[in-house]
């Protein structure tokens, strides 16, 4: 029986890519992703445990140690992956929480699987946490875990952080299980959101769909049977990146040389623009490509003097909307390149795969203009990575006002991605911005990103959570 842990993170995925060889030996490598990037340094510092799914269906694994963390795998069957993950999490909640950019689907069989899987995560966390431990539950896939864990382990402190937006009452109200989701979240002592608007939306949902009283940022859960009255706090904690790591890497000779080499490989354009996203309909990739294509067609920018690199890493490829999005993006890119490219020179260099982090930092250093055009985004860590990767104070950031990062990075060129003409104007301004203005804007952006890094984010959240009243052992 492994030793219990004082600090436990519960997330949909483990922070490692796991391989099992023919002899049954387990090996792992650190997994990419914003959440892992954010929490791994905190986990190592606190010698914590991480509860999550391995990423492979029907894989039964014992807990193991990797990369300075104790990992507790939660198994999912192939059917649960289809219903809980691809279904309820990514075809119901994801579109609903992202302004219904595509219509969400509501299926009771998906909801039942979501409940069952959340229960399994709660049980795994309960078995991993030491008495009086702090448990930090992450994101929209596990919104029922706080209340389930509270019933199993009323002695632990429970935090929940929502990495994606929380929708307006009018949109959230479409969810048939809206009250159950709210009650699930209210099992936590502290619920964190990326933006003040998300926190306000949640508080409005509590008032609309439950009988609990709210006062400011606090929700009171009244006494029920032998469960004492308690208070839930709601707060805003914008997530960040390991900005010092990015900054230091970007300063190395290896990255500087690779950035120059990339520009040479791309034909040494006068202006190199860059988009980096998961291939997701929330990221505004089609809007960005449309704006760029129109600028080229109108000869406001010319090829090959100007080029756009679009890195679109594969995402949820079994979900129909994502298959459709990939086809649409590739057709748009093909049309623009067919109309405006030449032998050996493309208008858009489209890459549908992931790159090592060092290569991404080199791309950030190489790019004159970074385009972040999300239609709705909880934060968008790419915007912060680009800023952290520019110790030369060069480059310009075009940033959607609908990304959480816009609250902090107000010295970027802020845009409404639905306004194609406005986006084109901002792209042109970024492409022609003088060095002095670039330095002025980037210096202010970097100050914000370097001072408010991931360690600061986690420290603020955990400090609030751990200073809340100690949980009693009454159920």
Tab-separated table of C-alpha atoms in Angstrom:
chain	number	residue	atom	x	y	z
A	1	UNK	CA	0.000	0.000	0.000
A	2	UNK	CA	1.657	3.277	-1.110
A	3	UNK	CA	2.126	6.066	1.410
A	4	UNK	CA	-0.631	8.695	1.305
A	5	UNK	CA	0.230	12.156	0.045
A	6	UNK	CA	-0.352	15.600	1.545
A	7	UNK	CA	-0.917	17.172	-1.889
A	8	UNK	CA	-2.931	15.498	-4.665
A	9	UNK	CA	-3.755	16.781	-8.137
A	10	UNK	CA	-6.715	15.195	-9.935
A	11	UNK	CA	-6.839	15.768	-13.696
A	12	UNK	CA	-8.273	13.982	-16.704
A	13	UNK	CA	-4.806	13.020	-17.980
A	14	UNK	CA	-1.628	11.926	-16.271
A	15	UNK	CA	1.347	14.217	-16.947
A	16	UNK	CA	3.152	11.461	-18.875
A	17	UNK	CA	2.923	9.465	-22.082
A	18	UNK	CA	3.000	5.839	-20.973
A	19	UNK	CA	4.316	2.837	-22.896
A	20	UNK	CA	4.062	-0.820	-21.862
A	21	UNK	CA	6.420	-3.241	-23.628
A	22	UNK	CA	5.758	-6.909	-24.419
A	23	UNK	CA	7.152	-7.974	-21.032
A	24	UNK	CA	4.778	-5.616	-19.229
A	25	UNK	CA	7.467	-3.090	-18.255
A	26	UNK	CA	6.106	0.446	-17.930
A	27	UNK	CA	8.047	3.475	-19.175
A	28	UNK	CA	6.964	7.069	-19.513
A	29	UNK	CA	7.996	10.422	-20.950
A	30	UNK	CA	6.672	13.832	-19.845
A	31	UNK	CA	3.513	14.720	-21.775
A	32	UNK	CA	3.033	18.022	-23.607
A	33	UNK	CA	0.179	20.368	-22.797
A	34	UNK	CA	-0.631	23.580	-20.957
A	35	UNK	CA	-1.872	21.909	-17.776
A	36	UNK	CA	1.210	19.700	-17.453
A	37	UNK	CA	3.475	22.670	-18.161
A	38	UNK	CA	1.675	24.605	-15.454
A	39	UNK	CA	1.540	22.012	-12.681
A	40	UNK	CA	4.584	19.760	-13.095
A	41	UNK	CA	7.024	22.182	-11.375
A	42	UNK	CA	4.601	22.599	-8.469
A	43	UNK	CA	4.159	18.835	-8.131
A	44	UNK	CA	7.898	18.199	-8.016
A	45	UNK	CA	8.392	20.929	-5.430
A	46	UNK	CA	5.717	19.448	-3.145
A	47	UNK	CA	6.396	15.730	-3.798
A	48	UNK	CA	2.760	15.302	-4.695
A	49	UNK	CA	0.603	12.639	-6.281
A	50	UNK	CA	-1.237	13.023	-9.588
A	51	UNK	CA	-4.431	11.079	-10.284
A	52	UNK	CA	-5.385	10.762	-13.950
A	53	UNK	CA	-6.080	8.633	-16.998
A	54	UNK	CA	-3.147	7.206	-18.976
A	55	UNK	CA	-4.657	8.173	-22.326
A	56	UNK	CA	-5.127	4.573	-23.513
A	57	UNK	CA	-8.405	2.669	-23.261
A	58	UNK	CA	-8.627	-0.557	-21.237
A	59	UNK	CA	-5.157	-0.069	-19.760
A	60	UNK	CA	-4.809	-1.290	-16.169
A	61	UNK	CA	-1.715	0.121	-14.476
A	62	UNK	CA	-0.496	0.184	-10.891
A	63	UNK	CA	0.597	3.523	-9.372
A	64	UNK	CA	4.206	4.381	-10.199
A	65	UNK	CA	6.756	7.173	-9.806
A	66	UNK	CA	7.938	9.217	-12.785
A	67	UNK	CA	9.681	12.539	-13.292
A	68	UNK	CA	9.582	13.395	-9.595
A	69	UNK	CA	5.857	12.652	-9.151
A	70	UNK	CA	3.746	9.766	-7.885
A	71	UNK	CA	1.262	8.872	-10.630
A	72	UNK	CA	-2.030	7.095	-9.916
A	73	UNK	CA	-3.627	5.834	-13.164
A	74	UNK	CA	-7.434	5.732	-13.446
A	75	UNK	CA	-8.574	3.166	-16.046
A	76	UNK	CA	-11.164	3.996	-18.715
A	77	UNK	CA	-12.815	1.463	-20.991
A	78	UNK	CA	-13.123	2.097	-24.717
A	79	UNK	CA	-16.833	2.764	-24.200
A	80	UNK	CA	-16.085	5.298	-21.440
A	81	UNK	CA	-13.586	7.096	-23.663
A	82	UNK	CA	-16.328	7.418	-26.277
A	83	UNK	CA	-19.060	8.499	-23.854
A	84	UNK	CA	-17.365	10.354	-20.994
A	85	UNK	CA	-14.436	11.906	-22.868
A	86	UNK	CA	-15.276	12.279	-26.553
A	87	UNK	CA	-18.982	12.496	-25.784
A	88	UNK	CA	-19.988	14.445	-22.683
A	89	UNK	CA	-16.709	16.280	-22.085
A	90	UNK	CA	-15.895	17.266	-25.655
A	91	UNK	CA	-19.195	17.195	-27.568
A	92	UNK	CA	-21.447	18.480	-24.746
A	93	UNK	CA	-19.484	20.608	-22.268
A	94	UNK	CA	-16.708	21.948	-24.517
A	95	UNK	CA	-18.994	23.581	-27.122
A	96	UNK	CA	-21.487	24.682	-24.460
A	97	UNK	CA	-18.746	26.402	-22.446
A	98	UNK	CA	-17.253	27.998	-25.593
A	99	UNK	CA	-20.266	30.091	-26.563
A	100	UNK	CA	-21.952	27.293	-28.560
A	101	UNK	CA	-19.643	27.904	-31.529
A	102	UNK	CA	-20.892	24.485	-32.609
A	103	UNK	CA	-24.112	23.011	-31.175
A	104	UNK	CA	-23.620	20.873	-28.051
A	105	UNK	CA	-25.175	17.412	-27.949
A	106	UNK	CA	-27.138	16.231	-24.912
A	107	UNK	CA	-27.310	12.455	-24.415
A	108	UNK	CA	-28.326	10.799	-21.157
A	109	UNK	CA	-26.052	7.824	-21.789
A	110	UNK	CA	-23.083	10.216	-22.001
A	111	UNK	CA	-24.113	11.888	-18.753
A	112	UNK	CA	-24.361	8.529	-16.960
A	113	UNK	CA	-20.821	7.684	-18.079
A	114	UNK	CA	-19.584	11.115	-16.939
A	115	UNK	CA	-21.042	10.465	-13.475
A	116	UNK	CA	-19.483	7.014	-13.251
A	117	UNK	CA	-16.021	8.134	-14.377
A	118	UNK	CA	-16.058	11.146	-12.036
A	119	UNK	CA	-16.893	8.757	-9.197
A	120	UNK	CA	-13.893	6.592	-10.079
A	121	UNK	CA	-11.582	9.632	-10.040
A	122	UNK	CA	-12.999	10.717	-6.667
A	123	UNK	CA	-12.408	7.266	-5.199
A	124	UNK	CA	-8.828	7.200	-6.493
A	125	UNK	CA	-8.175	10.634	-4.966
A	126	UNK	CA	-9.737	9.578	-1.667
A	127	UNK	CA	-7.417	6.582	-1.530
A	128	UNK	CA	-4.335	8.668	-2.312
A	129	UNK	CA	-4.803	11.635	0.040
A	130	UNK	CA	-3.373	11.737	3.540
A	131	UNK	CA	-5.611	12.858	6.414
A	132	UNK	CA	-6.160	16.597	6.128
A	133	UNK	CA	-4.513	16.680	2.680
A	134	UNK	CA	-5.023	19.304	0.012
A	135	UNK	CA	-6.635	18.004	-3.180
A	136	UNK	CA	-6.649	20.166	-6.310
A	137	UNK	CA	-9.133	19.040	-8.984
A	138	UNK	CA	-8.597	20.307	-12.523
A	139	UNK	CA	-11.001	21.276	-15.263
A	140	UNK	CA	-14.347	20.604	-16.876
A	141	UNK	CA	-14.015	16.830	-17.294
A	142	UNK	CA	-14.157	16.373	-13.492
A	143	UNK	CA	-16.771	18.847	-12.253
A	144	UNK	CA	-18.544	16.250	-10.099
A	145	UNK	CA	-15.390	15.097	-8.288
A	146	UNK	CA	-15.365	17.803	-5.552
A	147	UNK	CA	-18.769	16.824	-4.105
A	148	UNK	CA	-18.114	13.091	-4.501
A	149	UNK	CA	-14.735	13.460	-2.791
A	150	UNK	CA	-16.272	15.563	-0.005
A	151	UNK	CA	-18.647	12.706	0.825
A	152	UNK	CA	-15.787	10.197	0.861
A	153	UNK	CA	-13.203	12.395	2.620
A	154	UNK	CA	-14.726	15.351	4.491
A	155	UNK	CA	-11.350	15.896	6.202
A	156	UNK	CA	-9.506	17.133	3.105
A	157	UNK	CA	-9.326	20.612	1.631
A	158	UNK	CA	-10.598	20.623	-1.931
A	159	UNK	CA	-9.802	23.129	-4.637
A	160	UNK	CA	-11.179	23.174	-8.170
A	161	UNK	CA	-9.773	25.142	-11.085
A	162	UNK	CA	-11.687	25.655	-14.322
A	163	UNK	CA	-9.237	26.078	-17.206
A	164	UNK	CA	-11.881	26.890	-19.810
A	165	UNK	CA	-14.519	29.647	-19.841
A	166	UNK	CA	-17.654	29.332	-17.736
A	167	UNK	CA	-20.664	30.293	-19.863
A	168	UNK	CA	-23.433	32.777	-19.271
A	169	UNK	CA	-26.519	31.628	-17.387
A	170	UNK	CA	-28.522	31.648	-20.610
A	171	UNK	CA	-26.137	29.181	-22.271
A	172	UNK	CA	-25.366	27.086	-19.184
A	173	UNK	CA	-29.089	26.767	-18.576
A	174	UNK	CA	-29.379	24.592	-21.702
A	175	UNK	CA	-27.584	21.769	-19.887
A	176	UNK	CA	-30.165	19.251	-18.601
A	177	UNK	CA	-27.872	18.432	-15.651
A	178	UNK	CA	-27.032	22.039	-14.770
A	179	UNK	CA	-27.942	21.745	-11.084
A	180	UNK	CA	-25.958	18.515	-10.640
A	181	UNK	CA	-22.867	20.139	-12.164
A	182	UNK	CA	-23.149	23.180	-9.900
A	183	UNK	CA	-23.623	21.020	-6.802
A	184	UNK	CA	-20.641	18.922	-7.897
A	185	UNK	CA	-18.432	22.009	-8.082
A	186	UNK	CA	-19.729	23.311	-4.753
A	187	UNK	CA	-18.138	20.323	-3.046
A	188	UNK	CA	-14.913	22.330	-3.261
A	189	UNK	CA	-13.761	24.867	-0.681
A	190	UNK	CA	-12.292	27.123	-3.373
A	191	UNK	CA	-13.340	27.337	-7.036
A	192	UNK	CA	-10.969	29.215	-9.335
A	193	UNK	CA	-11.593	30.707	-12.770
A	194	UNK	CA	-9.397	32.372	-15.394
A	195	UNK	CA	-11.366	35.636	-15.704
A	196	UNK	CA	-13.596	37.709	-13.448
A	197	UNK	CA	-16.387	37.289	-15.997
A	198	UNK	CA	-16.230	33.493	-15.661
A	199	UNK	CA	-16.442	33.732	-11.864
A	200	UNK	CA	-19.394	36.126	-12.166
A	201	UNK	CA	-21.154	33.742	-14.575
A	202	UNK	CA	-20.751	30.884	-12.095
A	203	UNK	CA	-22.107	32.934	-9.191
A	204	UNK	CA	-25.128	33.901	-11.303
A	205	UNK	CA	-25.696	30.235	-12.144
A	206	UNK	CA	-25.608	29.346	-8.421
A	207	UNK	CA	-28.241	31.988	-7.706
A	208	UNK	CA	-30.406	30.938	-10.636
A	209	UNK	CA	-30.311	27.145	-10.333
A	210	UNK	CA	-29.814	26.472	-6.593
A	211	UNK	CA	-31.209	27.741	-3.298
A	212	UNK	CA	-27.765	28.530	-1.850
A	213	UNK	CA	-27.140	32.096	-0.732
A	214	UNK	CA	-24.262	34.157	-2.102
A	215	UNK	CA	-22.540	37.218	-0.733
A	216	UNK	CA	-19.807	38.724	-2.836
A	217	UNK	CA	-17.447	35.907	-3.806
A	218	UNK	CA	-18.727	33.549	-1.105
A	219	UNK	CA	-21.431	30.886	-1.306
A	220	UNK	CA	-23.002	29.474	1.846
A	221	UNK	CA	-23.993	25.804	1.840
A	222	UNK	CA	-26.556	25.452	4.619
A	223	UNK	CA	-26.586	22.722	7.252
A	224	UNK	CA	-28.194	19.507	6.039
A	225	UNK	CA	-28.828	16.568	8.373
A	226	UNK	CA	-25.461	16.021	10.090
A	227	UNK	CA	-23.480	18.009	7.497
A	228	UNK	CA	-22.536	21.367	9.031
A	229	UNK	CA	-22.877	24.709	7.296
A	230	UNK	CA	-19.855	25.608	5.242
A	231	UNK	CA	-18.662	28.304	2.843
A	232	UNK	CA	-17.313	28.053	-0.684
A	233	UNK	CA	-15.126	30.804	-2.048
A	234	UNK	CA	-15.015	31.743	-5.727
A	235	UNK	CA	-11.946	33.538	-7.116
A	236	UNK	CA	-10.069	34.581	-10.241
A	237	UNK	CA	-6.602	33.088	-10.742
A	238	UNK	CA	-5.314	33.553	-14.312
A	239	UNK	CA	-2.999	30.675	-15.162
A	240	UNK	CA	0.461	31.248	-16.582
A	241	UNK	CA	3.575	29.450	-17.859
A	242	UNK	CA	7.070	28.622	-16.640
A	243	UNK	CA	8.163	31.952	-18.082
A	244	UNK	CA	11.735	31.885	-16.719
A	245	UNK	CA	12.327	28.550	-18.445
A	246	UNK	CA	11.051	29.905	-21.775
A	247	UNK	CA	13.047	33.133	-21.404
A	248	UNK	CA	16.289	31.319	-20.601
A	249	UNK	CA	15.816	28.842	-23.451
A	250	UNK	CA	15.090	31.656	-25.917
A	251	UNK	CA	18.394	33.343	-24.995
A	252	UNK	CA	20.542	30.300	-25.834
A	253	UNK	CA	22.789	30.298	-28.888
A	254	UNK	CA	21.166	27.072	-30.084
A	255	UNK	CA	17.697	28.653	-30.235
A	256	UNK	CA	18.982	31.899	-31.765
A	257	UNK	CA	20.733	29.960	-34.535
A	258	UNK	CA	17.712	27.736	-35.134
A	259	UNK	CA	15.435	30.782	-35.402
A	260	UNK	CA	17.685	32.256	-38.090
A	261	UNK	CA	17.835	28.895	-39.855
A	262	UNK	CA	14.033	28.647	-39.871
A	263	UNK	CA	13.734	32.028	-41.543
A	264	UNK	CA	16.246	30.927	-44.187
A	265	UNK	CA	14.347	27.670	-44.788
A	266	UNK	CA	11.152	29.694	-45.257
A	267	UNK	CA	12.763	31.876	-47.921
A	268	UNK	CA	13.886	34.779	-45.721
A	269	UNK	CA	10.569	36.674	-45.808
A	270	UNK	CA	10.547	40.303	-44.730
A	271	UNK	CA	7.648	39.525	-42.402
A	272	UNK	CA	7.069	36.079	-40.896
A	273	UNK	CA	3.696	35.579	-39.231
A	274	UNK	CA	2.924	32.652	-36.936
A	275	UNK	CA	-0.130	30.846	-35.591
A	276	UNK	CA	0.213	27.990	-33.075
A	277	UNK	CA	-2.897	26.147	-31.934
A	278	UNK	CA	-4.526	22.849	-31.300
A	279	UNK	CA	-6.729	22.207	-34.330
A	280	UNK	CA	-9.906	23.297	-32.555
A	281	UNK	CA	-12.891	25.329	-33.725
A	282	UNK	CA	-12.529	27.673	-30.735
A	283	UNK	CA	-9.110	28.934	-31.908
A	284	UNK	CA	-10.317	31.058	-34.820
A	285	UNK	CA	-7.922	29.430	-37.307
A	286	UNK	CA	-10.364	29.806	-40.214
A	287	UNK	CA	-10.917	33.491	-39.393
A	288	UNK	CA	-7.136	34.069	-39.260
A	289	UNK	CA	-6.499	32.331	-42.583
A	290	UNK	CA	-9.394	34.212	-44.193
A	291	UNK	CA	-7.983	37.560	-43.041
A	292	UNK	CA	-4.474	36.692	-44.226
A	293	UNK	CA	-5.783	35.404	-47.566
A	294	UNK	CA	-7.692	38.639	-48.158
A	295	UNK	CA	-4.614	40.733	-47.347
A	296	UNK	CA	-2.651	38.754	-49.926
A	297	UNK	CA	-5.453	38.954	-52.523
A	298	UNK	CA	-5.721	42.720	-51.999
A	299	UNK	CA	-1.927	43.002	-52.382
A	300	UNK	CA	-1.647	44.695	-48.987
A	301	UNK	CA	0.950	42.032	-48.240
A	302	UNK	CA	2.857	40.145	-50.924
A	303	UNK	CA	4.221	36.630	-51.240
A	304	UNK	CA	7.016	35.595	-50.701
A	305	UNK	CA	7.983	38.808	-48.851
A	306	UNK	CA	5.323	37.879	-46.293
A	307	UNK	CA	4.595	34.319	-45.146
A	308	UNK	CA	2.343	32.711	-42.541
A	309	UNK	CA	3.349	29.574	-40.653
A	310	UNK	CA	0.340	27.805	-39.144
A	311	UNK	CA	1.122	25.006	-36.707
A	312	UNK	CA	-2.099	23.109	-35.966
A	313	UNK	CA	-1.431	20.148	-33.694
A	314	UNK	CA	-3.888	17.225	-33.996
A	315	UNK	CA	-6.765	17.282	-31.528
A	316	UNK	CA	-9.740	15.004	-30.785
A	317	UNK	CA	-9.545	13.445	-34.209
A	318	UNK	CA	-12.390	11.020	-33.507
A	319	UNK	CA	-14.878	13.871	-32.946
A	320	UNK	CA	-16.782	14.728	-36.142
A	321	UNK	CA	-16.545	18.530	-35.828
A	322	UNK	CA	-12.755	18.278	-35.641
A	323	UNK	CA	-12.556	16.132	-38.771
A	324	UNK	CA	-14.679	18.719	-40.589
A	325	UNK	CA	-12.535	21.594	-39.291
A	326	UNK	CA	-9.346	19.950	-40.542
A	327	UNK	CA	-10.832	19.510	-44.007
A	328	UNK	CA	-12.031	23.122	-44.140
A	329	UNK	CA	-8.680	24.548	-42.998
A	330	UNK	CA	-6.710	22.437	-45.451
A	331	UNK	CA	-8.979	23.497	-48.337
A	332	UNK	CA	-8.568	27.180	-47.389
A	333	UNK	CA	-4.776	26.848	-47.187
A	334	UNK	CA	-4.663	24.970	-50.505
A	335	UNK	CA	-6.748	27.605	-52.259
A	336	UNK	CA	-4.604	30.510	-51.011
A	337	UNK	CA	-1.362	28.731	-51.870
A	338	UNK	CA	-2.739	27.730	-55.269
A	339	UNK	CA	-3.716	31.326	-56.065
A	340	UNK	CA	-0.733	33.157	-54.603
A	341	UNK	CA	2.168	30.742	-54.091
A	342	UNK	CA	5.030	30.062	-56.479
A	343	UNK	CA	7.609	27.329	-57.048
A	344	UNK	CA	9.215	26.624	-53.697
A	345	UNK	CA	7.424	29.528	-52.010
A	346	UNK	CA	4.108	29.199	-50.202
A	347	UNK	CA	1.904	31.926	-48.826
A	348	UNK	CA	0.980	29.672	-45.892
A	349	UNK	CA	3.131	26.900	-44.460
A	350	UNK	CA	0.626	24.591	-42.780
A	351	UNK	CA	1.883	21.952	-40.343
A	352	UNK	CA	-0.617	19.469	-38.912
A	353	UNK	CA	1.573	17.916	-36.246
A	354	UNK	CA	3.234	18.780	-32.964
A	355	UNK	CA	6.814	19.974	-32.492
A	356	UNK	CA	9.281	19.648	-29.611
A	357	UNK	CA	9.169	22.618	-27.266
A	358	UNK	CA	12.646	23.828	-28.286
A	359	UNK	CA	11.489	24.040	-31.899
A	360	UNK	CA	8.436	26.037	-30.830
A	361	UNK	CA	10.602	28.534	-28.931
A	362	UNK	CA	12.786	28.912	-32.029
A	363	UNK	CA	9.632	29.579	-34.079
A	364	UNK	CA	8.560	32.234	-31.559
A	365	UNK	CA	11.985	33.888	-31.879
A	366	UNK	CA	11.767	33.735	-35.666
A	367	UNK	CA	8.261	35.193	-35.999
A	368	UNK	CA	7.748	38.919	-36.501
A	369	UNK	CA	4.005	38.693	-35.821
A	370	UNK	CA	2.175	36.228	-33.541
A	371	UNK	CA	-1.510	35.715	-34.351
A	372	UNK	CA	-3.754	34.523	-31.496
A	373	UNK	CA	-7.299	34.819	-32.826
A	374	UNK	CA	-9.360	32.609	-30.506
A	375	UNK	CA	-13.130	32.918	-30.698
A	376	UNK	CA	-13.268	31.888	-27.019
A	377	UNK	CA	-10.401	30.721	-24.842
A	378	UNK	CA	-9.992	30.285	-21.114
A	379	UNK	CA	-6.470	31.723	-21.216
A	380	UNK	CA	-4.256	30.837	-24.225
A	381	UNK	CA	-0.766	30.067	-22.984
A	382	UNK	CA	0.722	30.362	-26.498
A	383	UNK	CA	0.363	34.151	-26.267
A	384	UNK	CA	2.351	34.137	-23.021
A	385	UNK	CA	4.965	31.740	-24.425
A	386	UNK	CA	5.564	34.062	-27.385
A	387	UNK	CA	6.093	37.028	-25.071
A	388	UNK	CA	8.423	35.066	-22.781
A	389	UNK	CA	10.416	33.903	-25.821
A	390	UNK	CA	11.238	37.459	-26.925
A	391	UNK	CA	14.083	38.705	-24.717
A	392	UNK	CA	15.184	40.677	-27.800
A	393	UNK	CA	12.007	42.796	-27.325
A	394	UNK	CA	11.150	42.177	-30.976
A	395	UNK	CA	7.935	40.927	-32.517
A	396	UNK	CA	4.309	41.968	-32.225
A	397	UNK	CA	1.379	40.092	-30.671
A	398	UNK	CA	-2.088	40.245	-32.242
A	399	UNK	CA	-4.446	38.909	-29.556
A	400	UNK	CA	-8.151	38.148	-29.445
A	401	UNK	CA	-10.085	39.978	-26.763
A	402	UNK	CA	-11.986	36.708	-26.216
A	403	UNK	CA	-8.866	34.945	-24.883
A	404	UNK	CA	-8.303	35.167	-21.134
A	405	UNK	CA	-4.750	36.373	-21.817
A	406	UNK	CA	-6.189	39.667	-23.117
A	407	UNK	CA	-6.985	40.727	-19.541
A	408	UNK	CA	-3.283	40.725	-18.672
A	409	UNK	CA	-1.676	41.410	-22.057
A	410	UNK	CA	-3.463	44.651	-22.827
A	411	UNK	CA	-0.400	46.077	-24.633
A	412	UNK	CA	-0.865	43.552	-27.435
A	413	UNK	CA	-2.882	44.565	-30.498
A	414	UNK	CA	-6.319	43.437	-29.303
A	415	UNK	CA	-8.861	42.302	-31.896
A	416	UNK	CA	-12.367	40.946	-32.314
A	417	UNK	CA	-11.706	37.905	-34.550
A	418	UNK	CA	-15.260	38.048	-35.931
A	419	UNK	CA	-14.392	41.474	-37.372
A	420	UNK	CA	-12.297	40.393	-40.359
A	421	UNK	CA	-11.599	43.963	-41.501
A	422	UNK	CA	-10.517	44.952	-37.992
A	423	UNK	CA	-8.271	41.892	-37.800
A	424	UNK	CA	-6.684	42.771	-41.164
A	425	UNK	CA	-5.937	46.291	-39.921
A	426	UNK	CA	-4.293	44.918	-36.769
A	427	UNK	CA	-2.228	42.405	-38.763
A	428	UNK	CA	-1.006	45.162	-41.065
A	429	UNK	CA	-0.170	47.386	-38.098
A	430	UNK	CA	1.775	44.527	-36.491
A	431	UNK	CA	3.614	43.804	-39.759
A	432	UNK	CA	4.689	47.429	-40.181
A	433	UNK	CA	5.303	48.323	-36.546
A	434	UNK	CA	8.543	50.172	-35.946
A	435	UNK	CA	11.273	48.792	-33.650
A	436	UNK	CA	10.704	51.446	-30.974
A	437	UNK	CA	6.999	50.631	-30.612
A	438	UNK	CA	7.753	46.907	-30.680
A	439	UNK	CA	10.212	47.318	-27.809
A	440	UNK	CA	7.848	49.525	-25.812
A	441	UNK	CA	4.945	47.103	-26.092
A	442	UNK	CA	7.005	43.947	-25.639
A	443	UNK	CA	8.829	45.312	-22.574
A	444	UNK	CA	5.482	45.881	-20.829
A	445	UNK	CA	4.116	42.490	-21.920
A	446	UNK	CA	7.226	40.670	-20.723
A	447	UNK	CA	7.165	42.368	-17.337
A	448	UNK	CA	3.652	41.013	-16.789
A	449	UNK	CA	4.427	37.490	-18.001
A	450	UNK	CA	7.744	37.131	-16.180
A	451	UNK	CA	6.385	38.434	-12.866
A	452	UNK	CA	3.181	36.375	-12.991
A	453	UNK	CA	4.518	32.930	-13.834
A	454	UNK	CA	3.063	29.489	-13.180
A	455	UNK	CA	4.665	29.220	-9.757
A	456	UNK	CA	2.997	32.489	-8.784
A	457	UNK	CA	-0.371	31.215	-10.101
A	458	UNK	CA	-0.196	27.975	-8.132
A	459	UNK	CA	1.137	29.716	-5.005
A	460	UNK	CA	-1.742	32.207	-5.018
A	461	UNK	CA	-4.398	29.530	-5.466
A	462	UNK	CA	-2.938	27.141	-2.892
A	463	UNK	CA	-2.306	29.932	-0.395
A	464	UNK	CA	-5.980	30.911	-0.469
A	465	UNK	CA	-7.096	27.282	-0.301
A	466	UNK	CA	-4.793	26.267	2.541
A	467	UNK	CA	-5.674	29.334	4.615
A	468	UNK	CA	-9.362	28.478	4.560
A	469	UNK	CA	-10.907	26.953	7.711
A	470	UNK	CA	-9.810	23.360	8.378
A	471	UNK	CA	-12.346	20.809	7.238
A	472	UNK	CA	-14.112	18.839	9.951
A	473	UNK	CA	-14.462	15.064	9.766
A	474	UNK	CA	-18.273	15.109	9.882
A	475	UNK	CA	-20.104	13.735	6.862
